[in-house]
XYZ file of C-alpha atoms in Angstrom:
171
model
C 0.000 0.000 0.000
C 1.354 3.403 -0.980
C 1.522 5.872 1.881
C 0.233 9.401 1.482
C 2.981 11.857 2.374
C 1.871 15.150 3.914
C 4.175 18.054 4.819
C 3.081 21.133 6.779
C 5.170 24.268 6.211
C 5.472 27.646 7.916
C 8.337 30.102 8.326
C 10.280 28.879 11.358
C 8.672 25.471 12.054
C 8.125 26.418 15.694
C 4.447 27.449 15.814
C 1.971 26.688 13.030
C 3.476 23.776 11.119
C 4.464 21.577 14.094
C 1.015 22.216 15.582
C -0.581 21.179 12.269
C 1.617 18.075 12.124
C 0.589 17.082 15.661
C -3.122 17.690 15.036
C -3.007 15.706 11.790
C -1.178 12.806 13.470
C -3.710 12.772 16.296
C -6.708 12.789 13.945
C -5.445 10.025 11.663
C -4.492 7.930 14.692
C -8.003 8.332 16.133
C -9.374 7.144 12.780
C -6.845 4.260 12.794
C -5.342 5.560 9.549
C -1.827 6.297 10.842
C -0.316 3.446 8.793
C -1.518 5.141 5.605
C 0.544 8.302 6.114
C 4.001 9.803 6.359
C 3.591 13.131 8.177
C 6.155 15.863 8.812
C 6.553 19.610 9.144
C 9.272 22.118 8.383
C 10.017 25.799 7.892
C 11.171 27.770 4.900
C 13.741 29.601 7.058
C 16.777 28.242 8.864
C 16.215 30.222 12.087
C 15.540 27.344 14.481
C 16.984 24.170 12.925
C 17.318 21.436 15.543
C 15.214 23.239 18.168
C 11.907 22.040 19.556
C 8.729 24.033 18.805
C 7.909 27.193 20.742
C 6.845 26.454 24.332
C 3.476 28.146 23.657
C 2.849 25.790 20.735
C 3.556 22.791 22.941
C 1.379 24.197 25.762
C -1.553 24.920 23.436
C -1.405 21.470 21.901
C -1.179 19.873 25.352
C -4.141 21.961 26.573
C -6.110 20.488 23.661
C -5.024 16.915 24.437
C -2.293 16.593 21.818
C 1.418 15.946 22.277
C 4.156 17.306 20.049
C 7.359 15.400 19.378
C 9.266 17.339 16.744
C 12.618 18.932 16.000
C 12.728 21.896 13.635
C 13.980 21.325 10.130
C 14.184 23.477 7.032
C 12.281 22.845 3.815
C 14.566 21.435 1.116
C 13.965 21.122 -2.653
C 13.764 17.317 -2.358
C 10.599 17.747 -0.275
C 8.837 18.778 -3.481
C 9.438 15.311 -4.918
C 9.096 13.372 -1.662
C 5.686 14.650 -0.476
C 2.257 14.300 -2.080
C 0.658 17.232 -0.256
C 2.577 20.295 0.889
C 0.437 22.498 3.107
C 1.704 26.089 3.399
C 0.424 28.196 6.268
C 0.531 31.498 4.360
C 1.057 32.983 0.907
C 4.661 33.992 1.549
C 5.674 30.432 2.391
C 3.530 29.123 -0.465
C 5.482 31.332 -2.899
C 8.826 30.402 -1.328
C 8.024 26.713 -1.789
C 6.975 27.192 -5.409
C 10.169 29.143 -6.163
C 12.087 25.929 -5.519
C 9.961 24.021 -8.020
C 11.659 23.699 -11.383
C 9.265 25.026 -14.001
C 6.392 24.935 -11.506
C 5.919 21.190 -11.986
C 5.021 20.732 -8.309
C 2.359 23.457 -8.104
C -0.534 20.960 -8.049
C 0.648 19.522 -4.731
C 1.250 22.816 -2.870
C -1.811 24.149 -1.044
C -2.644 26.863 1.427
C -3.718 25.126 4.634
C -6.906 27.163 4.737
C -7.945 25.978 1.280
C -9.679 23.364 3.443
C -11.182 25.769 6.025
C -14.862 26.395 5.319
C -14.771 29.463 7.601
C -11.774 31.047 5.894
C -11.184 29.334 2.568
C -8.075 30.734 0.914
C -7.067 32.838 3.892
C -3.761 32.506 5.729
C -3.149 30.815 9.060
C -2.003 33.790 11.170
C 1.419 33.585 12.773
C 0.858 33.598 16.554
C 4.544 34.103 17.432
C 4.185 37.731 18.567
C 0.833 37.120 20.227
C -0.304 35.519 23.430
C -2.069 32.366 24.502
C -5.304 33.467 22.794
C -3.517 33.738 19.435
C -2.061 30.238 19.750
C -5.501 28.852 20.626
C -7.027 30.647 17.625
C -4.401 29.042 15.359
C -5.112 25.666 16.939
C -8.828 26.036 16.134
C -8.137 27.115 12.539
C -5.786 24.172 12.029
C -8.168 21.730 13.693
C -11.004 22.722 11.310
C -8.809 22.837 8.239
C -7.204 19.473 8.960
C -10.555 17.822 9.659
C -11.764 18.979 6.233
C -8.483 18.000 4.585
C -8.773 14.475 6.002
C -12.380 14.350 4.787
C -11.140 15.327 1.330
C -8.507 12.571 1.457
C -11.095 10.022 2.573
C -13.308 10.886 -0.409
C -10.572 11.109 -3.037
C -7.595 8.978 -2.036
C -8.098 6.784 1.013
C -11.189 5.048 -0.329
C -9.689 4.711 -3.799
C -8.758 1.075 -4.369
C -5.469 1.977 -6.049
C -4.637 4.953 -3.837
C -3.112 6.620 -6.866
C -5.289 9.716 -7.226
C -2.931 12.327 -5.754
C -3.433 15.320 -5.152
C -6.430 17.519 -6.122
C -8.597 20.001 -4.314
C -8.567 23.709 -5.155
């Protein structure tokens, strides 16, 4: 069985993307689908390579019943080939990812995370770094909704497909 490879990307990989990774892992585990996925997160910058996520990210996830086990890494061009779905948290990171794509051949697999948020379709996931606990909780709620809808999309289009070969598509 081919695994679906999902990568969540933000700027520093300390707030939004590791939270998204943890939420996604938790949701697919609850659905007993964890064996169908490879899940990771990274940042487009090299600011925090090797660090753990921001303590507020970890606290917010924990408050919502989710653990985070992640070390920061930077997005690399090979990720474009290695992952089926690349979920950017904002337009800036979306553009930075696409700049690494030779001739734009990977554009169909790079999405804005909120493309799957019915309450903010096409909007950005705000960066909570300079905010407080409320901002981190708001990001958690946005990611939780978006990821739930993203998983629903995968269940309809890929997971229930006998061959598992229909990757990606949404927009």
